[in-house]
Coordinates of C-alpha atoms (C1' of nucleotides) in Angstrom, one line a residue:
Chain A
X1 CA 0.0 0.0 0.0
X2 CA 1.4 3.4 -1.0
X3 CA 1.7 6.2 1.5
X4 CA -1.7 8.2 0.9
X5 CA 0.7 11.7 1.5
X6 CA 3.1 10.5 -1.7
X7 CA 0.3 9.8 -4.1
X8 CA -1.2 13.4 -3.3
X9 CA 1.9 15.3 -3.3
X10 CA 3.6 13.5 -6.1
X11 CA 1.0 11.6 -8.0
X12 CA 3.2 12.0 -11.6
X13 CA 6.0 9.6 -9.6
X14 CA 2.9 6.9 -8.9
X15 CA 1.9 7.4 -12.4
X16 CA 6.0 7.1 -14.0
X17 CA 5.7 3.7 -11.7
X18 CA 2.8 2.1 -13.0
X19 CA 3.8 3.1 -16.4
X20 CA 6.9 1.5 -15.9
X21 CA 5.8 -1.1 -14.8
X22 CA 3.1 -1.9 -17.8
X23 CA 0.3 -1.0 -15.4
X24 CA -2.5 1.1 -15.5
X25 CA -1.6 4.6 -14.0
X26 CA -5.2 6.2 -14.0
X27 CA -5.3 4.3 -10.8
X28 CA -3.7 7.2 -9.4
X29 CA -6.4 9.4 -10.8
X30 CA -9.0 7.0 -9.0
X31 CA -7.1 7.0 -5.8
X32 CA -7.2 10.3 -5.3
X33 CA -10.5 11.4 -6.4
X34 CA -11.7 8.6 -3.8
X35 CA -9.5 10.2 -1.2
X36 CA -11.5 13.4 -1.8
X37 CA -15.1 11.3 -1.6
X38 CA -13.4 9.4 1.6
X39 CA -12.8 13.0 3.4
X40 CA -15.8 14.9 2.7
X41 CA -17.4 11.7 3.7
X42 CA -15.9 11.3 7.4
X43 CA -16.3 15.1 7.9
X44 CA -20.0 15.1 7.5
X45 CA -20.2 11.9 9.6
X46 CA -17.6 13.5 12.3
X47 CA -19.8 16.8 12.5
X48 CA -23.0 15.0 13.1
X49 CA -21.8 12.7 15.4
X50 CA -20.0 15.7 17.5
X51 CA -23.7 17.0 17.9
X52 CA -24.6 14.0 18.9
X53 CA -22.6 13.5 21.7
X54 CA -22.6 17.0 22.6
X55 CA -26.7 17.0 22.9
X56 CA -27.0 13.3 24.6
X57 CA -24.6 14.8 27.2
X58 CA -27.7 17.5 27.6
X59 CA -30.1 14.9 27.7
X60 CA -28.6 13.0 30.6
X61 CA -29.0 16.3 33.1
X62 CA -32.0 17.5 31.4
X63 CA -35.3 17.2 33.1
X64 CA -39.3 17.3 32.2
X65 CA -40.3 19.1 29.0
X66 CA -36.7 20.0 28.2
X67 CA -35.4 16.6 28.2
X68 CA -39.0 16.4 26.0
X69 CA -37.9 18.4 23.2
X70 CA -34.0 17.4 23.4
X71 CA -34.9 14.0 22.9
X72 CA -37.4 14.6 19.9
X73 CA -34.2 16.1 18.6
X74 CA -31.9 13.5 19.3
X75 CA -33.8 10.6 17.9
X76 CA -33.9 12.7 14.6
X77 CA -30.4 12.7 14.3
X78 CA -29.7 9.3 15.5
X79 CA -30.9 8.4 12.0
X80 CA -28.5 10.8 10.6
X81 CA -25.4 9.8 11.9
X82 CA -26.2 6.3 11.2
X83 CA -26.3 7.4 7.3
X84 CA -23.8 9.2 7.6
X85 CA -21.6 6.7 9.1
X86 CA -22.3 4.3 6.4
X87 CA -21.4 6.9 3.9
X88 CA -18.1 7.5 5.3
X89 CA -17.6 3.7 5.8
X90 CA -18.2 3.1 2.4
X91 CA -15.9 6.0 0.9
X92 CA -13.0 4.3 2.7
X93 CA -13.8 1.0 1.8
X94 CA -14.1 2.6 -2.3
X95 CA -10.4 4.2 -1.5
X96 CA -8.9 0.9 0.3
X97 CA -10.0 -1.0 -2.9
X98 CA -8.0 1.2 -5.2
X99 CA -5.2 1.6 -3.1
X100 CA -4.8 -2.2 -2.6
X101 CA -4.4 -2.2 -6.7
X102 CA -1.4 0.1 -7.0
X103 CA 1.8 -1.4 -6.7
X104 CA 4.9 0.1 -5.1
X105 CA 6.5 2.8 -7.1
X106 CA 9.2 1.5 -8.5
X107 CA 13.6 2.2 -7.6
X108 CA 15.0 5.1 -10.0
X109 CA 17.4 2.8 -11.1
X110 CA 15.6 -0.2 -12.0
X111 CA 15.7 -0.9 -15.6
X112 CA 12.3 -0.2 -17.3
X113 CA 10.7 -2.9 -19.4
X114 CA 9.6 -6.2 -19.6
X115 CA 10.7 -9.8 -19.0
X116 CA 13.6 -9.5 -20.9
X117 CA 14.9 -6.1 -20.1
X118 CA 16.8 -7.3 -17.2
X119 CA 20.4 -6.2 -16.7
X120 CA 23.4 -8.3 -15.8
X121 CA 25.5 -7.0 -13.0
X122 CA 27.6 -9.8 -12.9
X123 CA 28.9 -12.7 -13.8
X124 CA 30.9 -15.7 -11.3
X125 CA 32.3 -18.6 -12.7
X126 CA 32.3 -20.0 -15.7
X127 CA 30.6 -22.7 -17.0
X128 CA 31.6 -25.9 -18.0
X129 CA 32.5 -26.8 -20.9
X130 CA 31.5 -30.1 -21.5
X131 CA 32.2 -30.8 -25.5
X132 CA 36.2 -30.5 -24.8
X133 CA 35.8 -32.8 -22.3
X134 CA 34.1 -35.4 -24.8
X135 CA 30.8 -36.3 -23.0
X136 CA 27.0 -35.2 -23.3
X137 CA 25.6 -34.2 -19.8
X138 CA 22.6 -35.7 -18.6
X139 CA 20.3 -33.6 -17.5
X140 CA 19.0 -33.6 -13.8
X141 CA 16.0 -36.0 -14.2
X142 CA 18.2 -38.8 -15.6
X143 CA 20.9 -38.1 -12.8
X144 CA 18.4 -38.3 -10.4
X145 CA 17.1 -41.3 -11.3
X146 CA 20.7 -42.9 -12.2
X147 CA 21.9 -41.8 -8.3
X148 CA 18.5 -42.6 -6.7
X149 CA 18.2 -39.3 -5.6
X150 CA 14.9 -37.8 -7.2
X151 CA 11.6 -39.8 -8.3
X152 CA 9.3 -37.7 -10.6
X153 CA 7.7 -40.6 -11.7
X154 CA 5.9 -41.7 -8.5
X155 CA 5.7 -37.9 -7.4
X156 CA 3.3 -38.3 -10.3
X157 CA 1.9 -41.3 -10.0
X158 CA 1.0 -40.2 -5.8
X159 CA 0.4 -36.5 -6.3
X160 CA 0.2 -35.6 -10.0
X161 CA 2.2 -33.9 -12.3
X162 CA 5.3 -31.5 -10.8
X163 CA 5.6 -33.3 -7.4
X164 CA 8.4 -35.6 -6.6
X165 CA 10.1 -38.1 -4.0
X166 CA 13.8 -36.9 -3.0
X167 CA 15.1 -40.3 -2.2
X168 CA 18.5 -41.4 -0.8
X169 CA 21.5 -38.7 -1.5
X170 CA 18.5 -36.5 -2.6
X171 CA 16.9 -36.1 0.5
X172 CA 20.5 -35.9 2.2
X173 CA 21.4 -33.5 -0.6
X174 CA 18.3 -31.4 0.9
X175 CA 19.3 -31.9 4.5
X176 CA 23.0 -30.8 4.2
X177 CA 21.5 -27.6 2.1
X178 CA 18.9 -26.7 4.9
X179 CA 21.6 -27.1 7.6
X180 CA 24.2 -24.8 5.5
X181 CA 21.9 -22.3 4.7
X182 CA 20.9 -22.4 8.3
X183 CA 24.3 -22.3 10.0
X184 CA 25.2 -19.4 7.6
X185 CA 22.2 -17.2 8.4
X186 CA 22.6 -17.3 12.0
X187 CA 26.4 -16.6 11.5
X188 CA 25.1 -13.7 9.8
X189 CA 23.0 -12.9 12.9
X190 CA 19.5 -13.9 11.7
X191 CA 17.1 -15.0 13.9
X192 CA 16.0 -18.8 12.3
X193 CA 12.4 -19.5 12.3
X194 CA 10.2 -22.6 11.6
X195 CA 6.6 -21.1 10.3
X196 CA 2.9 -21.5 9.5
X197 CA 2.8 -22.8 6.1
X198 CA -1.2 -22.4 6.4
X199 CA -1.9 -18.3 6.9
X200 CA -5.5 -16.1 7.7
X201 CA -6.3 -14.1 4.4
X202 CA -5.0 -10.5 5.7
X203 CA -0.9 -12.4 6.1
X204 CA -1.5 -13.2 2.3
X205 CA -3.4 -10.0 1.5
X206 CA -1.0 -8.2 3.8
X207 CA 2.3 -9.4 1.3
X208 CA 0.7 -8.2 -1.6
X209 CA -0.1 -12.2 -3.0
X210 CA -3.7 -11.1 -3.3
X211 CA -3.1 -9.2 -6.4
X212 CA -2.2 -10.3 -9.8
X213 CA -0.3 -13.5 -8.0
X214 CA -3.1 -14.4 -6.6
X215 CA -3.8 -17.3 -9.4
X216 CA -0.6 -18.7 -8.1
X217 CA -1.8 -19.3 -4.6
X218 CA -3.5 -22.4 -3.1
X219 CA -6.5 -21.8 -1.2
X220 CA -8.1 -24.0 1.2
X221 CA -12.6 -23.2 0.7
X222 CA -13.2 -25.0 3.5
X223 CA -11.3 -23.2 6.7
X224 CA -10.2 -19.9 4.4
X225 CA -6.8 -21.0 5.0
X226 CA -4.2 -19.9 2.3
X227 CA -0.6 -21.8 1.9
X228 CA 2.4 -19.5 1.7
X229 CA 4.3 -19.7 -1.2
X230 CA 7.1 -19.0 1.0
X231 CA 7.8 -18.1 4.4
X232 CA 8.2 -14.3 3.4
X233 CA 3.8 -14.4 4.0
X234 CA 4.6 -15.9 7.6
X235 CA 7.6 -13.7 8.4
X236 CA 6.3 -10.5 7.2
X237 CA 3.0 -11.1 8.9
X238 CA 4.9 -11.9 12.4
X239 CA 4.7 -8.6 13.7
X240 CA 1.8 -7.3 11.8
X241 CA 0.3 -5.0 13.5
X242 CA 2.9 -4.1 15.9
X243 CA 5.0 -1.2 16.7
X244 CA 9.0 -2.0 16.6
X245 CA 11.6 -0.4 18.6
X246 CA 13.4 1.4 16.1
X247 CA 16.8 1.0 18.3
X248 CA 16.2 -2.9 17.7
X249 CA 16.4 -2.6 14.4
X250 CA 17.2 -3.9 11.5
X251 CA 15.8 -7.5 13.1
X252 CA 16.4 -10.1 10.4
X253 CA 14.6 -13.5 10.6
X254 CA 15.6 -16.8 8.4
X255 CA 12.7 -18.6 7.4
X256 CA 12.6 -22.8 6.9
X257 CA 9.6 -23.8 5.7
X258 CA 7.8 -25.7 2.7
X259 CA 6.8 -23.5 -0.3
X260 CA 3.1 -24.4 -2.5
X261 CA 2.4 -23.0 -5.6
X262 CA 0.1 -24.0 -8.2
X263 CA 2.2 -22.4 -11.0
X264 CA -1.5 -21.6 -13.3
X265 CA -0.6 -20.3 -16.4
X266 CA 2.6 -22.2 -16.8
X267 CA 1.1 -25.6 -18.4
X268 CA 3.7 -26.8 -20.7
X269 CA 6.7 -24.3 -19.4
X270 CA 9.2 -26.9 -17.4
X271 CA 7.2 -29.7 -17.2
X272 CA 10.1 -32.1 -16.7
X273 CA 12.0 -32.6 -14.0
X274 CA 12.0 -30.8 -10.5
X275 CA 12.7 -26.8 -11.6
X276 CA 8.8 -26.0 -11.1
X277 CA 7.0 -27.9 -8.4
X278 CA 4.0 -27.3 -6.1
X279 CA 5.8 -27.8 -3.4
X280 CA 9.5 -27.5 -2.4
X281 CA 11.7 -26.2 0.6
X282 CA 12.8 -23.4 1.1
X283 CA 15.4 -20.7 3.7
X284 CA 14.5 -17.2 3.2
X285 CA 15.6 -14.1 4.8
X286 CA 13.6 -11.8 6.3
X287 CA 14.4 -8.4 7.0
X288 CA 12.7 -5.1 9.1
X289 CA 14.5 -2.3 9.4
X290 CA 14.5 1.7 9.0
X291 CA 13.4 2.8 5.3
X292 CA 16.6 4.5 4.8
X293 CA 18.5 1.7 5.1
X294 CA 16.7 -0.5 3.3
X295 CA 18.9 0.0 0.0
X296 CA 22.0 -1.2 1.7
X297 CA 20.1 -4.3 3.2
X298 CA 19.1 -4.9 -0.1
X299 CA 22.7 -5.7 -1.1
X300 CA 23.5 -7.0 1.9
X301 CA 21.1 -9.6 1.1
X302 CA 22.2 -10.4 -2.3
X303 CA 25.7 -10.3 -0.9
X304 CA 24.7 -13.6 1.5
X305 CA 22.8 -15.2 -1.7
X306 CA 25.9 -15.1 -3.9
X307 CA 28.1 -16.1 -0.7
X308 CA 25.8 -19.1 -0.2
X309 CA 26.2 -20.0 -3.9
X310 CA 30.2 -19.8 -4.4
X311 CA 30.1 -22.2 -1.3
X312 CA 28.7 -24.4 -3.9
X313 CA 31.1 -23.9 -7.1
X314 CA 27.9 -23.0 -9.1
X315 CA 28.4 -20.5 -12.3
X316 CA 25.7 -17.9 -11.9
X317 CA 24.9 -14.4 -12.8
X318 CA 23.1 -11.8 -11.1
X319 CA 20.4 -9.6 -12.8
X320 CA 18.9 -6.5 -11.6
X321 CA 15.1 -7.0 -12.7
X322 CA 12.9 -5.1 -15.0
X323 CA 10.3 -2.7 -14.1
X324 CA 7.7 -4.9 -15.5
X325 CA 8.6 -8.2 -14.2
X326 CA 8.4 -6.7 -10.5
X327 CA 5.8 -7.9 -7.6
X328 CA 3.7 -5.5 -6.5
X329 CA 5.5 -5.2 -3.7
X330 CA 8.9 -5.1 -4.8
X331 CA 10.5 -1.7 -5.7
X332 CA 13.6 -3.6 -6.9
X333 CA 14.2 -7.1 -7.2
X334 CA 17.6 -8.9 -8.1
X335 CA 17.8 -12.2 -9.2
X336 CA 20.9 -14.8 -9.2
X337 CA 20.4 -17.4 -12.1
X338 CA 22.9 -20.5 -11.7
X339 CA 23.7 -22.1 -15.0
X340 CA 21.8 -25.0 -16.1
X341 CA 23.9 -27.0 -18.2
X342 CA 21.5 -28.9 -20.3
X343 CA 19.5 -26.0 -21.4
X344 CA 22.4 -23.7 -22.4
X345 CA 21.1 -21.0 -19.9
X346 CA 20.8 -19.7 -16.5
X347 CA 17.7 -20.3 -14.8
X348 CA 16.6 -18.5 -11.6
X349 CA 17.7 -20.1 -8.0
X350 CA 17.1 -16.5 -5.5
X351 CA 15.5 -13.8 -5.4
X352 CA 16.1 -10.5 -3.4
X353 CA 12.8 -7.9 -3.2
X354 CA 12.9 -4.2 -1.1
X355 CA 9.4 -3.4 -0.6
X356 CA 10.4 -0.2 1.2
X357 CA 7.2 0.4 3.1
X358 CA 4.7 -1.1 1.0
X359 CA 3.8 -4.4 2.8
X360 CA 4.6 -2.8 6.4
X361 CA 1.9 -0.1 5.7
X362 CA -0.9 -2.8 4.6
X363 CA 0.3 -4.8 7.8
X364 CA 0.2 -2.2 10.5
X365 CA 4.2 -2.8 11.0
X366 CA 5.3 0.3 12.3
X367 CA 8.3 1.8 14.5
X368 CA 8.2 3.9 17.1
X369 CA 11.3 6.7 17.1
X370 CA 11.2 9.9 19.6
X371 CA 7.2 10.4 20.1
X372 CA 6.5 9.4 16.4
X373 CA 5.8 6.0 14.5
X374 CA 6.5 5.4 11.4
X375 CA 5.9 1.6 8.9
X376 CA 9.8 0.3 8.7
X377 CA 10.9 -1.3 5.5
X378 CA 10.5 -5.0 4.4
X379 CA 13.2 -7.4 2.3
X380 CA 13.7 -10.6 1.6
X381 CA 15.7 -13.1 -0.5
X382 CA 16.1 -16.6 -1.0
X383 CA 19.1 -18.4 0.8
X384 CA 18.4 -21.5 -0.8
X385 CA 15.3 -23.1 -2.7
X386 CA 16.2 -26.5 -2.5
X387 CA 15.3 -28.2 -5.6
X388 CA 16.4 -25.9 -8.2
X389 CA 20.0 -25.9 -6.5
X390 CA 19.8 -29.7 -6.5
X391 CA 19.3 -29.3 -9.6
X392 CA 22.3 -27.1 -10.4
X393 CA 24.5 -29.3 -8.2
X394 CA 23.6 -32.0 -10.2
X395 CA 24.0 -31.0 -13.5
X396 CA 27.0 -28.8 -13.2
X397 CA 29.2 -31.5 -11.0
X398 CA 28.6 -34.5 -12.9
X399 CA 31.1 -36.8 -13.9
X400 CA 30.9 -38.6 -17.6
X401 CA 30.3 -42.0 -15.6
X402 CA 26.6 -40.2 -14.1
X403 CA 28.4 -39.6 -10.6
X404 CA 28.1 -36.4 -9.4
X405 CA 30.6 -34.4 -7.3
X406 CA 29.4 -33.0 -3.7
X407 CA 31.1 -29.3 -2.8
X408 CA 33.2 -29.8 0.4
X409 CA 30.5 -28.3 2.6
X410 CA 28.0 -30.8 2.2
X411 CA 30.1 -33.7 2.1
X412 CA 29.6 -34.3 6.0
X413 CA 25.8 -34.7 6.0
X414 CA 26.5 -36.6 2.4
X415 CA 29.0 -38.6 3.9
X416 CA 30.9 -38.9 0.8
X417 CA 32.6 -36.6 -1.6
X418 CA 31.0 -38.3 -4.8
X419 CA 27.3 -39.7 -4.6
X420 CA 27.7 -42.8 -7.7
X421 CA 25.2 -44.0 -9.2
X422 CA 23.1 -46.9 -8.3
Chain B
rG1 C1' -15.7 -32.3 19.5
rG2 C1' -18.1 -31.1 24.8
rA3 C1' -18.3 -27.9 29.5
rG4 C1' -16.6 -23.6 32.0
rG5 C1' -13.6 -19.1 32.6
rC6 C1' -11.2 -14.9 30.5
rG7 C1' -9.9 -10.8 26.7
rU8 C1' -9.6 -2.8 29.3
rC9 C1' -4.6 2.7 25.9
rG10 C1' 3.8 -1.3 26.9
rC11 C1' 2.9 -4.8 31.5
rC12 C1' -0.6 -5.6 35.6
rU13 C1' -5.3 -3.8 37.1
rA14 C1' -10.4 -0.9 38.7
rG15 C1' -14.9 -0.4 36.2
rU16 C1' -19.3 -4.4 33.4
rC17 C1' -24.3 -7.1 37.9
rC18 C1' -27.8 -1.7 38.0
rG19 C1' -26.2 2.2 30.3
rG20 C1' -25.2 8.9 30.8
rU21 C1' -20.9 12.2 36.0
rC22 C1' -15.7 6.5 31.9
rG23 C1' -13.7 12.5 28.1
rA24 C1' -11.5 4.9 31.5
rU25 C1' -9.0 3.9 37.8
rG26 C1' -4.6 2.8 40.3
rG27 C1' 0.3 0.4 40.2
rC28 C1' 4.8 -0.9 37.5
rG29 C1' 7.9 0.6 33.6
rC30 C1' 9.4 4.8 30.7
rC31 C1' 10.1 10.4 29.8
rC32 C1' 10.6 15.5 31.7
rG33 C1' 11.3 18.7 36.0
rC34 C1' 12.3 19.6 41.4
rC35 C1' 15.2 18.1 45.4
rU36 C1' 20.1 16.1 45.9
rG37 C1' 28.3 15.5 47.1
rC38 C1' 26.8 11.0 43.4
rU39 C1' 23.2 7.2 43.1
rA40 C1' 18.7 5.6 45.1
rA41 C1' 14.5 7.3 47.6
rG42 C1' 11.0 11.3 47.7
rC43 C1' 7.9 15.2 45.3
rG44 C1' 5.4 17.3 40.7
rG45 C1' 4.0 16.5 35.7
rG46 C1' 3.7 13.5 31.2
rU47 C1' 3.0 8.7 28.8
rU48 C1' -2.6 4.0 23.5
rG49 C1' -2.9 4.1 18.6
rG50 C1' -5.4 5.9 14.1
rG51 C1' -8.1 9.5 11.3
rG52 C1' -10.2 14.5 10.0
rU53 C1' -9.6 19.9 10.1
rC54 C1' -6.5 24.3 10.2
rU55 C1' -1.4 25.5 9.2
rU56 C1' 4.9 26.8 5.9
rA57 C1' 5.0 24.0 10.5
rA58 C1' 3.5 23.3 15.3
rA59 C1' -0.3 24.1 18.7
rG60 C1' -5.5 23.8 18.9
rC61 C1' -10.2 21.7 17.8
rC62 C1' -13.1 17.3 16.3
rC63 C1' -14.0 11.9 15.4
rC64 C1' -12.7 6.7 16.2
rU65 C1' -10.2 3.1 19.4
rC66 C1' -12.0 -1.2 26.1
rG67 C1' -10.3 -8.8 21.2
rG68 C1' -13.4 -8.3 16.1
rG69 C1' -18.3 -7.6 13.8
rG70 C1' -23.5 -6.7 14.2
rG71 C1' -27.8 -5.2 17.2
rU72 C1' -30.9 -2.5 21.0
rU73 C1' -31.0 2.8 22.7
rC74 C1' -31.5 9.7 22.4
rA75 C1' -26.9 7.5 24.5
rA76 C1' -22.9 1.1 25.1
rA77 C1' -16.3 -0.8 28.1
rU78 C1' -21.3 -1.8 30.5
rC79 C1' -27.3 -4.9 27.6
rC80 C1' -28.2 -8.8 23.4
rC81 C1' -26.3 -11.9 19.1
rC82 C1' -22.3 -13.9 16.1
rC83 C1' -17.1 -14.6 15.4
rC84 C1' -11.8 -14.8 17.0
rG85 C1' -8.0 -15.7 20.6
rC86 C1' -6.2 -17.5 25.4
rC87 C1' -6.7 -20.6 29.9
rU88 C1' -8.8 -25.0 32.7
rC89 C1' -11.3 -29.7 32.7
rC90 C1' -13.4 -33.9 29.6
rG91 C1' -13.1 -36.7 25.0
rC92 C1' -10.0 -37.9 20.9
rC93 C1' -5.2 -38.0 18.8
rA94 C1' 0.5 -37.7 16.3

RNA sequence: GGAGGCGUCGCCUAGUCCGGUCGAUGGCGCCCGCCUGCUAAGCGGGUUGGGGUCUUAAAGCCCCUCGGGGGUUCAAAUCCCCCCGCCUCCGCCA
């Protein structure tokens, strides 16, 4: 939600935003014409009322025919302010509902454009290249199956297409991942947190998944539950409606928990193997802190993402994405894409968001400095999103015989430095 | 799932039976001041959050806020209904 204050003062930045962002920037126009209907609205209601009170105070020392006449009065406008509440209820209800569409206004620096207007910022490692060393790669569902480390088939056959079993060094692969990404986070001086996978409508509504995401979401009819398609919904939500410390901050949470998605609108994109599931685990970081600093936290973040990822001898890049590819909540977003051998490109593994103030404000997450309060800033990125690394491990370590290398940091949990096949 | 109890402005708490003087009591904590070799104690004052209005800004004024929503009433923390959360006991169950 945008700050009411900005979108009347400086309605042409909201509109530059939405423009950028291939959205529809009369919403401004709508905004703040409902502002206007929402404040004549509560001052008629707020004048009435004030009589009101003012004349039932009367009417409670007033005696005989004067407490007569006072009450003929009274009962007349009892009507009143009960229209007139209504009215104002319903002007803020007609503003709420346009503010909930506008997304946050977009960084200054973001490049502007669609999917594929993305900018590289850099580039670590390099990949292999597996020609000059005289073998075809196998790609991730036929390693998987060759080390016993990933079922699709019976993911299928139990739940349907894009679940899957991690089985054997799979499953270990996804324990010594967790425990890395965990042990790193809380050397960083996060805060690790198991959470609700299963959230009330205003945590969902709150992180701005409501919107155009909202397809992507499962929803459970019977109990109004909704399942987080990641622990960002459950971390951000954690102090809804409270009012921070300011000197505590920034506080910075690590989230463990599964992810669901129903991917809509992706039939036939990825349909083989384990890079787009319904349900997968997942560490992200969480952070709250002061909105001027949330553009240093915002590297800081992708600073622990690319640590986490050299850790694993993974070529990646990092882009800084476009305008139009943005959440609703995200004023910038970068992305690290690891190289995926077998499709000659690099796919997306994290994913860093500032949403400055934007989710704060719609979840009552405020801080209190001096006698003011103020909403604090909201980040996250992914430490690790377990199968899609498996997947990178996988493909970019193997061996011509199907075994695959394990980086030395997982080779504990692993218990060996090579899982071989079958 | 069944029965009962509870939910008040950071924490604790009075008030709810019997509607208006609650524009919410007191304590703790915190902030400011006085006193004071220093500290503590003592004394005085302040201390929910949101919105509207006016203003360069502040102050002021007004409205809302006693878990949430609805109802009764001229008037609701207080009466009625629904919901949510917490606690205790019973049942069931990893």
């Amino acid at each position: 939600m945008l700050d009411l204050k900005v979108l009347r003062d400086d309605p042409d930045a909201v509109r530059r935003s939405q423009t950028a962002r291939g959205e529809d920037p009369s919403l401004v126009d709508a905004a703040l014409a409902a502002d206007e209907q929402r404040r004549t609205a509560i001052a008629g209601y707020e004048l009435l009322r004030a009589e009101q009170k003012s004349l039932g105070k009367q009417v409670a020392s007033a005696q005989g025919g004067e407490k007569q006449a006072l009450l003929a009065r009274t009962k007349e406008l009892s009507g009143q302010v009960k229209l007139a509440e209504a009215s104002a209820r319903e002007a803020e209800e007609a503003l709420s509902g346009v503010q909930l569409q506008l997304s946050n206004v977009v960084e200054p620096d973001a490049p502007i454009g669609g999917e594929e207007d993305f900018t590289v910022l850099d580039h670590v490692g390099t990949p292999r290249d597996f020609a000059a060393e005289g073998f075809e790669p196998r790609d991730h569902v036929d390693l998987g199956k060759l080390l016993g480390a990933i079922d699709v088939e019976r993911g299928a056959k139990v739940s349907g297409a894009r679940f899957f079993y991690l089985t054997g060094p799979g499953a270990l692969l996804e324990l010594a991942l967790i425990n890395l990404a965990v042990q790193q986070a809380v050397a960083a001086g996060f805060t690790p947190m198991v959470t609700p996978v299963l959230v009330k409508p205003p945590a969902m509504e709150g992180t701005g998944f409501l919107g155009q995401a909202a397809e992507n979401v499962f929803h459970l009819e019977q109990d109004d539950f909704y399942l987080v398609g990641t622990s960002e919904v459950s971390l951000a939500a954690y102090h809804s409606d409270e009012i921070l410390d300011a000197s505590a901050l920034p506080l910075r949470y690590a989230g463990i928990s599964t992810c669901f998605r129903r991917e809509a609108g992706t039939y036939g994109k990825d349909t083989r193997g384990i890079i787009r599931v319904h349900q997968f685990d997942k560490i992200e970081m969480f952070t709250f802190c002061k909105p001027e600093e949330a553009v240093a936290e915002h590297q800081r973040l992708l600073a622990w993402e690319k640590q986490f990822l050299d850790q694993l001898e993974l070529p990646y890049r990092v882009i800084d994405v476009a305008t139009g590819d943005l959440g609703s909540s995200a004023a910038r977003k970068f992305d690290i894409e690891a190289w995926i051998p077998t499709q000659g490109k690099y796919r997306e593994v994290t994913s860093t968001s500032n949403c400055t103030e934007f989710q704060a404000r719609r979840l009552g997450i405020r801080m209190r400095h001096g006698d003011r309060t103020s909403p604090v800033a909201t980040l996250n990125g992914t430490l690790v999103a377990i199968p899609r690394v498996i997947v990178a491990i996988l493909e970019n370590h193997q061996r011509p015989d199907g075994s695959v290398r394990v980086p030395a940091p997982l080779q504990a949990t692993l218990g060996t430095d090579v899982i071989q096949p079958r």
